[in-house]
């Protein structure tokens, strides 16, 4: 199957050419450079969100680098939800009155041939998450993630790798739950300014153009 092209890293890091605005100015007062402040502003962060991370003991440089790595990780999620949408369309899934039934073969196809294949391809790309995270994160930010690897892998295996679903809605709910859990661990460890989980997933799905099965006619 074909996949949507993934947005390049340069597009994620592109900064505005406009003069420093009020939001960027507030970040500069917190110790960020002008370029870093514009980057955080373009990424949609607010002063109180960033200030909380500084209060938690993260430096402006650590926060800036954390947001860079977050956007690389976002690419992986976007790739996964885009591939899932393509899988839905390939299978021509139609949303029923209460649920969308899928066979075990269809479940495996969506989980492995769509989600896992696309996610692994992006995270292992030349400028992807796995290659670039070591460039931006320090030991302080990485150690808590290492300490939670078993939690992440156990949840991934139970919800995705070794799972089989009879209903698409259950598959999607568990995918969302796993991603939310992983993001909570990663973002807390890295020092990413916090937004509500559902807002993050909503943004990911919007960028992925994920709409789910077609409605019942």
PDB file of C-alpha atoms in Angstrom:
ATOM      1  CA  UNK A   1       0.000   0.000   0.000  1.00  0.00           C
ATOM      2  CA  UNK A   2       1.110   3.593  -0.513  1.00  0.00           C
ATOM      3  CA  UNK A   3       1.538   6.135   2.262  1.00  0.00           C
ATOM      4  CA  UNK A   4       1.054   9.883   2.361  1.00  0.00           C
ATOM      5  CA  UNK A   5       4.316  11.839   2.111  1.00  0.00           C
ATOM      6  CA  UNK A   6       5.635  12.830   5.533  1.00  0.00           C
ATOM      7  CA  UNK A   7       6.225  16.523   6.193  1.00  0.00           C
ATOM      8  CA  UNK A   8       9.959  17.286   6.176  1.00  0.00           C
ATOM      9  CA  UNK A   9      11.801  18.239   9.340  1.00  0.00           C
ATOM     10  CA  UNK A  10      12.578  21.647   7.836  1.00  0.00           C
ATOM     11  CA  UNK A  11       8.863  22.424   7.694  1.00  0.00           C
ATOM     12  CA  UNK A  12       8.519  21.649  11.399  1.00  0.00           C
ATOM     13  CA  UNK A  13      11.395  23.974  12.268  1.00  0.00           C
ATOM     14  CA  UNK A  14      10.493  26.846   9.917  1.00  0.00           C
ATOM     15  CA  UNK A  15      10.251  30.130  11.804  1.00  0.00           C
ATOM     16  CA  UNK A  16       8.118  33.167  11.099  1.00  0.00           C
ATOM     17  CA  UNK A  17       9.705  36.175   9.370  1.00  0.00           C
ATOM     18  CA  UNK A  18       7.432  38.580  11.238  1.00  0.00           C
ATOM     19  CA  UNK A  19       8.785  40.898  13.969  1.00  0.00           C
ATOM     20  CA  UNK A  20       8.929  39.559  17.501  1.00  0.00           C
ATOM     21  CA  UNK A  21       5.350  39.525  18.808  1.00  0.00           C
ATOM     22  CA  UNK A  22       4.088  39.767  22.363  1.00  0.00           C
ATOM     23  CA  UNK A  23       4.116  36.001  22.943  1.00  0.00           C
ATOM     24  CA  UNK A  24       7.672  35.619  21.660  1.00  0.00           C
ATOM     25  CA  UNK A  25       8.759  38.600  23.757  1.00  0.00           C
ATOM     26  CA  UNK A  26       7.445  36.870  26.873  1.00  0.00           C
ATOM     27  CA  UNK A  27       9.539  33.797  26.060  1.00  0.00           C
ATOM     28  CA  UNK A  28      12.629  35.962  25.578  1.00  0.00           C
ATOM     29  CA  UNK A  29      12.077  37.340  29.084  1.00  0.00           C
ATOM     30  CA  UNK A  30      12.148  33.743  30.346  1.00  0.00           C
ATOM     31  CA  UNK A  31      15.624  33.244  28.885  1.00  0.00           C
ATOM     32  CA  UNK A  32      14.990  31.950  25.371  1.00  0.00           C
ATOM     33  CA  UNK A  33      16.792  33.352  22.342  1.00  0.00           C
ATOM     34  CA  UNK A  34      14.721  35.232  19.773  1.00  0.00           C
ATOM     35  CA  UNK A  35      14.823  32.264  17.378  1.00  0.00           C
ATOM     36  CA  UNK A  36      13.822  29.854  20.143  1.00  0.00           C
ATOM     37  CA  UNK A  37      11.023  32.176  21.263  1.00  0.00           C
ATOM     38  CA  UNK A  38       9.622  32.421  17.734  1.00  0.00           C
ATOM     39  CA  UNK A  39       9.825  28.640  17.384  1.00  0.00           C
ATOM     40  CA  UNK A  40       7.849  28.082  20.588  1.00  0.00           C
ATOM     41  CA  UNK A  41       5.306  30.695  19.534  1.00  0.00           C
ATOM     42  CA  UNK A  42       4.872  29.089  16.118  1.00  0.00           C
ATOM     43  CA  UNK A  43       4.418  25.731  17.879  1.00  0.00           C
ATOM     44  CA  UNK A  44       1.446  27.197  19.764  1.00  0.00           C
ATOM     45  CA  UNK A  45       2.813  27.301  23.306  1.00  0.00           C
ATOM     46  CA  UNK A  46       1.755  29.837  25.918  1.00  0.00           C
ATOM     47  CA  UNK A  47       3.786  31.580  28.600  1.00  0.00           C
ATOM     48  CA  UNK A  48       2.214  29.741  31.547  1.00  0.00           C
ATOM     49  CA  UNK A  49       2.830  26.346  29.919  1.00  0.00           C
ATOM     50  CA  UNK A  50       6.512  27.103  29.416  1.00  0.00           C
ATOM     51  CA  UNK A  51       6.874  28.799  32.803  1.00  0.00           C
ATOM     52  CA  UNK A  52       5.608  25.633  34.504  1.00  0.00           C
ATOM     53  CA  UNK A  53       8.429  23.636  32.917  1.00  0.00           C
ATOM     54  CA  UNK A  54      10.971  26.175  34.103  1.00  0.00           C
ATOM     55  CA  UNK A  55       9.452  25.869  37.578  1.00  0.00           C
ATOM     56  CA  UNK A  56       9.906  22.085  37.243  1.00  0.00           C
ATOM     57  CA  UNK A  57      13.647  22.621  36.843  1.00  0.00           C
ATOM     58  CA  UNK A  58      14.122  22.545  33.076  1.00  0.00           C
ATOM     59  CA  UNK A  59      16.322  25.146  31.393  1.00  0.00           C
ATOM     60  CA  UNK A  60      15.167  27.127  28.339  1.00  0.00           C
ATOM     61  CA  UNK A  61      17.617  25.135  26.198  1.00  0.00           C
ATOM     62  CA  UNK A  62      16.228  21.820  27.473  1.00  0.00           C
ATOM     63  CA  UNK A  63      12.655  22.946  26.847  1.00  0.00           C
ATOM     64  CA  UNK A  64      13.478  24.157  23.337  1.00  0.00           C
ATOM     65  CA  UNK A  65      15.237  20.882  22.487  1.00  0.00           C
ATOM     66  CA  UNK A  66      12.376  18.898  24.013  1.00  0.00           C
ATOM     67  CA  UNK A  67       9.878  20.577  21.697  1.00  0.00           C
ATOM     68  CA  UNK A  68      12.089  19.782  18.694  1.00  0.00           C
ATOM     69  CA  UNK A  69      12.134  16.091  19.631  1.00  0.00           C
ATOM     70  CA  UNK A  70       8.400  16.167  20.360  1.00  0.00           C
ATOM     71  CA  UNK A  71       7.737  17.345  16.818  1.00  0.00           C
ATOM     72  CA  UNK A  72       9.857  14.499  15.477  1.00  0.00           C
ATOM     73  CA  UNK A  73       7.812  12.110  17.615  1.00  0.00           C
ATOM     74  CA  UNK A  74       4.629  13.775  16.353  1.00  0.00           C
ATOM     75  CA  UNK A  75       5.696  12.842  12.824  1.00  0.00           C
ATOM     76  CA  UNK A  76       5.672   9.182  13.818  1.00  0.00           C
ATOM     77  CA  UNK A  77       2.128   9.457  15.160  1.00  0.00           C
ATOM     78  CA  UNK A  78       0.966  11.376  12.099  1.00  0.00           C
ATOM     79  CA  UNK A  79       2.408   8.673   9.850  1.00  0.00           C
ATOM     80  CA  UNK A  80       0.620   5.981  11.867  1.00  0.00           C
ATOM     81  CA  UNK A  81      -2.811   7.641  11.768  1.00  0.00           C
ATOM     82  CA  UNK A  82      -2.434   8.451   8.058  1.00  0.00           C
ATOM     83  CA  UNK A  83      -1.611   4.829   7.336  1.00  0.00           C
ATOM     84  CA  UNK A  84      -4.545   3.699   9.476  1.00  0.00           C
ATOM     85  CA  UNK A  85      -6.849   5.942   7.449  1.00  0.00           C
ATOM     86  CA  UNK A  86      -5.515   4.423   4.226  1.00  0.00           C
ATOM     87  CA  UNK A  87      -6.097   0.971   5.687  1.00  0.00           C
ATOM     88  CA  UNK A  88      -9.682   1.876   6.541  1.00  0.00           C
ATOM     89  CA  UNK A  89     -10.236   3.036   2.975  1.00  0.00           C
ATOM     90  CA  UNK A  90      -8.545  -0.051   1.518  1.00  0.00           C
ATOM     91  CA  UNK A  91     -10.831  -2.297   3.567  1.00  0.00           C
ATOM     92  CA  UNK A  92     -13.789  -0.018   2.775  1.00  0.00           C
ATOM     93  CA  UNK A  93     -14.890  -0.035   6.395  1.00  0.00           C
ATOM     94  CA  UNK A  94     -18.329   1.418   7.006  1.00  0.00           C
ATOM     95  CA  UNK A  95     -19.299   2.673  10.454  1.00  0.00           C
ATOM     96  CA  UNK A  96     -22.352   0.809  11.726  1.00  0.00           C
ATOM     97  CA  UNK A  97     -25.079   2.108  14.000  1.00  0.00           C
ATOM     98  CA  UNK A  98     -23.078   1.244  17.118  1.00  0.00           C
ATOM     99  CA  UNK A  99     -19.782  -0.246  15.939  1.00  0.00           C
ATOM    100  CA  UNK A 100     -17.670  -1.373  13.015  1.00  0.00           C
ATOM    101  CA  UNK A 101     -16.930  -5.091  13.097  1.00  0.00           C
ATOM    102  CA  UNK A 102     -13.596  -6.296  11.694  1.00  0.00           C
ATOM    103  CA  UNK A 103     -12.141  -9.769  11.233  1.00  0.00           C
ATOM    104  CA  UNK A 104      -8.929 -10.944  12.894  1.00  0.00           C
ATOM    105  CA  UNK A 105      -7.209 -10.671   9.506  1.00  0.00           C
ATOM    106  CA  UNK A 106      -8.389  -7.083   9.113  1.00  0.00           C
ATOM    107  CA  UNK A 107      -7.290  -6.294  12.664  1.00  0.00           C
ATOM    108  CA  UNK A 108      -3.790  -7.644  11.981  1.00  0.00           C
ATOM    109  CA  UNK A 109      -3.637  -5.735   8.702  1.00  0.00           C
ATOM    110  CA  UNK A 110      -4.511  -2.416  10.349  1.00  0.00           C
ATOM    111  CA  UNK A 111      -2.198  -2.926  13.331  1.00  0.00           C
ATOM    112  CA  UNK A 112       0.842  -4.346  11.551  1.00  0.00           C
ATOM    113  CA  UNK A 113       0.738  -3.558   7.825  1.00  0.00           C
ATOM    114  CA  UNK A 114      -0.600  -0.050   8.372  1.00  0.00           C
ATOM    115  CA  UNK A 115       0.166   1.426  11.804  1.00  0.00           C
ATOM    116  CA  UNK A 116       3.401  -0.346  12.731  1.00  0.00           C
ATOM    117  CA  UNK A 117       4.899  -0.281   9.238  1.00  0.00           C
ATOM    118  CA  UNK A 118       4.343   3.449   8.776  1.00  0.00           C
ATOM    119  CA  UNK A 119       5.454   4.382  12.301  1.00  0.00           C
ATOM    120  CA  UNK A 120       8.663   2.359  12.078  1.00  0.00           C
ATOM    121  CA  UNK A 121       9.507   3.764   8.648  1.00  0.00           C
ATOM    122  CA  UNK A 122       9.266   7.354   9.845  1.00  0.00           C
ATOM    123  CA  UNK A 123      10.960   6.952  13.228  1.00  0.00           C
ATOM    124  CA  UNK A 124      13.906   5.150  11.597  1.00  0.00           C
ATOM    125  CA  UNK A 125      14.306   7.554   8.693  1.00  0.00           C
ATOM    126  CA  UNK A 126      17.536   9.519   8.235  1.00  0.00           C
ATOM    127  CA  UNK A 127      16.177  12.631   9.944  1.00  0.00           C
ATOM    128  CA  UNK A 128      13.688  10.769  12.122  1.00  0.00           C
ATOM    129  CA  UNK A 129      13.001  10.476  15.817  1.00  0.00           C
ATOM    130  CA  UNK A 130      15.409   7.647  16.642  1.00  0.00           C
ATOM    131  CA  UNK A 131      18.342   9.222  14.793  1.00  0.00           C
ATOM    132  CA  UNK A 132      17.828  12.767  16.050  1.00  0.00           C
ATOM    133  CA  UNK A 133      16.681  12.382  19.674  1.00  0.00           C
ATOM    134  CA  UNK A 134      20.227  11.763  20.946  1.00  0.00           C
ATOM    135  CA  UNK A 135      21.342  15.037  19.383  1.00  0.00           C
ATOM    136  CA  UNK A 136      18.887  17.117  21.389  1.00  0.00           C
ATOM    137  CA  UNK A 137      18.173  15.300  24.659  1.00  0.00           C
ATOM    138  CA  UNK A 138      20.562  15.031  27.596  1.00  0.00           C
ATOM    139  CA  UNK A 139      20.936  12.314  30.235  1.00  0.00           C
ATOM    140  CA  UNK A 140      18.542  14.083  32.599  1.00  0.00           C
ATOM    141  CA  UNK A 141      15.801  13.941  29.955  1.00  0.00           C
ATOM    142  CA  UNK A 142      16.511  10.411  28.726  1.00  0.00           C
ATOM    143  CA  UNK A 143      16.919   8.587  32.052  1.00  0.00           C
ATOM    144  CA  UNK A 144      13.221   8.714  33.109  1.00  0.00           C
ATOM    145  CA  UNK A 145      12.247   7.276  29.719  1.00  0.00           C
ATOM    146  CA  UNK A 146      14.691   4.387  30.108  1.00  0.00           C
ATOM    147  CA  UNK A 147      13.254   3.708  33.556  1.00  0.00           C
ATOM    148  CA  UNK A 148       9.777   3.374  31.988  1.00  0.00           C
ATOM    149  CA  UNK A 149      10.707   1.280  28.936  1.00  0.00           C
ATOM    150  CA  UNK A 150       9.138  -1.880  30.370  1.00  0.00           C
ATOM    151  CA  UNK A 151       5.895  -0.011  31.093  1.00  0.00           C
ATOM    152  CA  UNK A 152       5.785   1.311  27.528  1.00  0.00           C
ATOM    153  CA  UNK A 153       6.605  -2.010  25.847  1.00  0.00           C
ATOM    154  CA  UNK A 154       4.167  -3.997  27.998  1.00  0.00           C
ATOM    155  CA  UNK A 155       1.353  -1.585  27.158  1.00  0.00           C
ATOM    156  CA  UNK A 156       2.310  -1.566  23.470  1.00  0.00           C
ATOM    157  CA  UNK A 157       2.357  -5.362  23.277  1.00  0.00           C
ATOM    158  CA  UNK A 158      -0.981  -5.771  25.048  1.00  0.00           C
ATOM    159  CA  UNK A 159      -2.787  -3.060  23.099  1.00  0.00           C
ATOM    160  CA  UNK A 160      -1.111  -3.242  19.673  1.00  0.00           C
ATOM    161  CA  UNK A 161       1.642  -5.763  18.877  1.00  0.00           C
ATOM    162  CA  UNK A 162      -0.056  -8.873  20.272  1.00  0.00           C
ATOM    163  CA  UNK A 163      -3.653  -7.674  20.175  1.00  0.00           C
ATOM    164  CA  UNK A 164      -6.524  -8.719  17.920  1.00  0.00           C
ATOM    165  CA  UNK A 165      -9.757  -6.756  17.789  1.00  0.00           C
ATOM    166  CA  UNK A 166     -13.262  -7.612  16.608  1.00  0.00           C
ATOM    167  CA  UNK A 167     -14.396  -3.982  16.495  1.00  0.00           C
ATOM    168  CA  UNK A 168     -12.580  -1.060  14.921  1.00  0.00           C
ATOM    169  CA  UNK A 169     -13.697   1.300  17.680  1.00  0.00           C
ATOM    170  CA  UNK A 170     -11.891  -0.836  20.256  1.00  0.00           C
ATOM    171  CA  UNK A 171      -8.725  -0.875  18.150  1.00  0.00           C
ATOM    172  CA  UNK A 172      -8.777   2.904  17.815  1.00  0.00           C
ATOM    173  CA  UNK A 173      -9.505   3.469  21.506  1.00  0.00           C
ATOM    174  CA  UNK A 174      -6.536   1.325  22.521  1.00  0.00           C
ATOM    175  CA  UNK A 175      -4.259   3.007  19.982  1.00  0.00           C
ATOM    176  CA  UNK A 176      -5.275   6.396  21.377  1.00  0.00           C
ATOM    177  CA  UNK A 177      -4.801   5.217  24.970  1.00  0.00           C
ATOM    178  CA  UNK A 178      -1.331   3.834  24.241  1.00  0.00           C
ATOM    179  CA  UNK A 179      -0.222   7.000  22.477  1.00  0.00           C
ATOM    180  CA  UNK A 180      -1.554   9.157  25.309  1.00  0.00           C
ATOM    181  CA  UNK A 181       0.265   7.067  27.919  1.00  0.00           C
ATOM    182  CA  UNK A 182       3.547   7.130  25.990  1.00  0.00           C
ATOM    183  CA  UNK A 183       3.328  10.860  25.354  1.00  0.00           C
ATOM    184  CA  UNK A 184       2.690  11.552  29.037  1.00  0.00           C
ATOM    185  CA  UNK A 185       5.870   9.676  29.984  1.00  0.00           C
ATOM    186  CA  UNK A 186       8.002  11.174  27.212  1.00  0.00           C
ATOM    187  CA  UNK A 187       6.828  14.768  27.512  1.00  0.00           C
ATOM    188  CA  UNK A 188       7.181  14.792  31.299  1.00  0.00           C
ATOM    189  CA  UNK A 189      10.706  13.376  31.068  1.00  0.00           C
ATOM    190  CA  UNK A 190      11.844  15.709  28.311  1.00  0.00           C
ATOM    191  CA  UNK A 191      10.324  18.888  29.730  1.00  0.00           C
ATOM    192  CA  UNK A 192       7.798  19.537  26.972  1.00  0.00           C
ATOM    193  CA  UNK A 193       5.279  22.260  27.946  1.00  0.00           C
ATOM    194  CA  UNK A 194       2.039  20.455  28.710  1.00  0.00           C
ATOM    195  CA  UNK A 195      -1.217  20.639  26.811  1.00  0.00           C
ATOM    196  CA  UNK A 196      -4.241  18.456  27.472  1.00  0.00           C
ATOM    197  CA  UNK A 197      -3.871  14.955  26.005  1.00  0.00           C
ATOM    198  CA  UNK A 198      -7.029  15.101  23.907  1.00  0.00           C
ATOM    199  CA  UNK A 199      -5.829  18.358  22.344  1.00  0.00           C
ATOM    200  CA  UNK A 200      -2.576  16.680  21.323  1.00  0.00           C
ATOM    201  CA  UNK A 201      -4.313  13.698  19.713  1.00  0.00           C
ATOM    202  CA  UNK A 202      -6.842  15.969  18.033  1.00  0.00           C
ATOM    203  CA  UNK A 203      -3.972  17.933  16.477  1.00  0.00           C
ATOM    204  CA  UNK A 204      -2.223  14.740  15.345  1.00  0.00           C
ATOM    205  CA  UNK A 205      -5.371  13.336  13.735  1.00  0.00           C
ATOM    206  CA  UNK A 206      -6.111  16.638  12.019  1.00  0.00           C
ATOM    207  CA  UNK A 207      -2.627  16.752  10.487  1.00  0.00           C
ATOM    208  CA  UNK A 208      -2.991  13.098   9.477  1.00  0.00           C
ATOM    209  CA  UNK A 209      -6.391  13.807   7.886  1.00  0.00           C
ATOM    210  CA  UNK A 210      -7.755  10.944   9.960  1.00  0.00           C
ATOM    211  CA  UNK A 211     -11.555  10.673   9.794  1.00  0.00           C
ATOM    212  CA  UNK A 212     -12.162   6.971  10.471  1.00  0.00           C
ATOM    213  CA  UNK A 213     -14.658   4.681   8.693  1.00  0.00           C
ATOM    214  CA  UNK A 214     -17.288   6.152   6.422  1.00  0.00           C
ATOM    215  CA  UNK A 215     -20.678   6.757   8.078  1.00  0.00           C
ATOM    216  CA  UNK A 216     -23.539   4.360   7.428  1.00  0.00           C
ATOM    217  CA  UNK A 217     -25.719   5.611   4.562  1.00  0.00           C
TER     218      UNK A 217
END
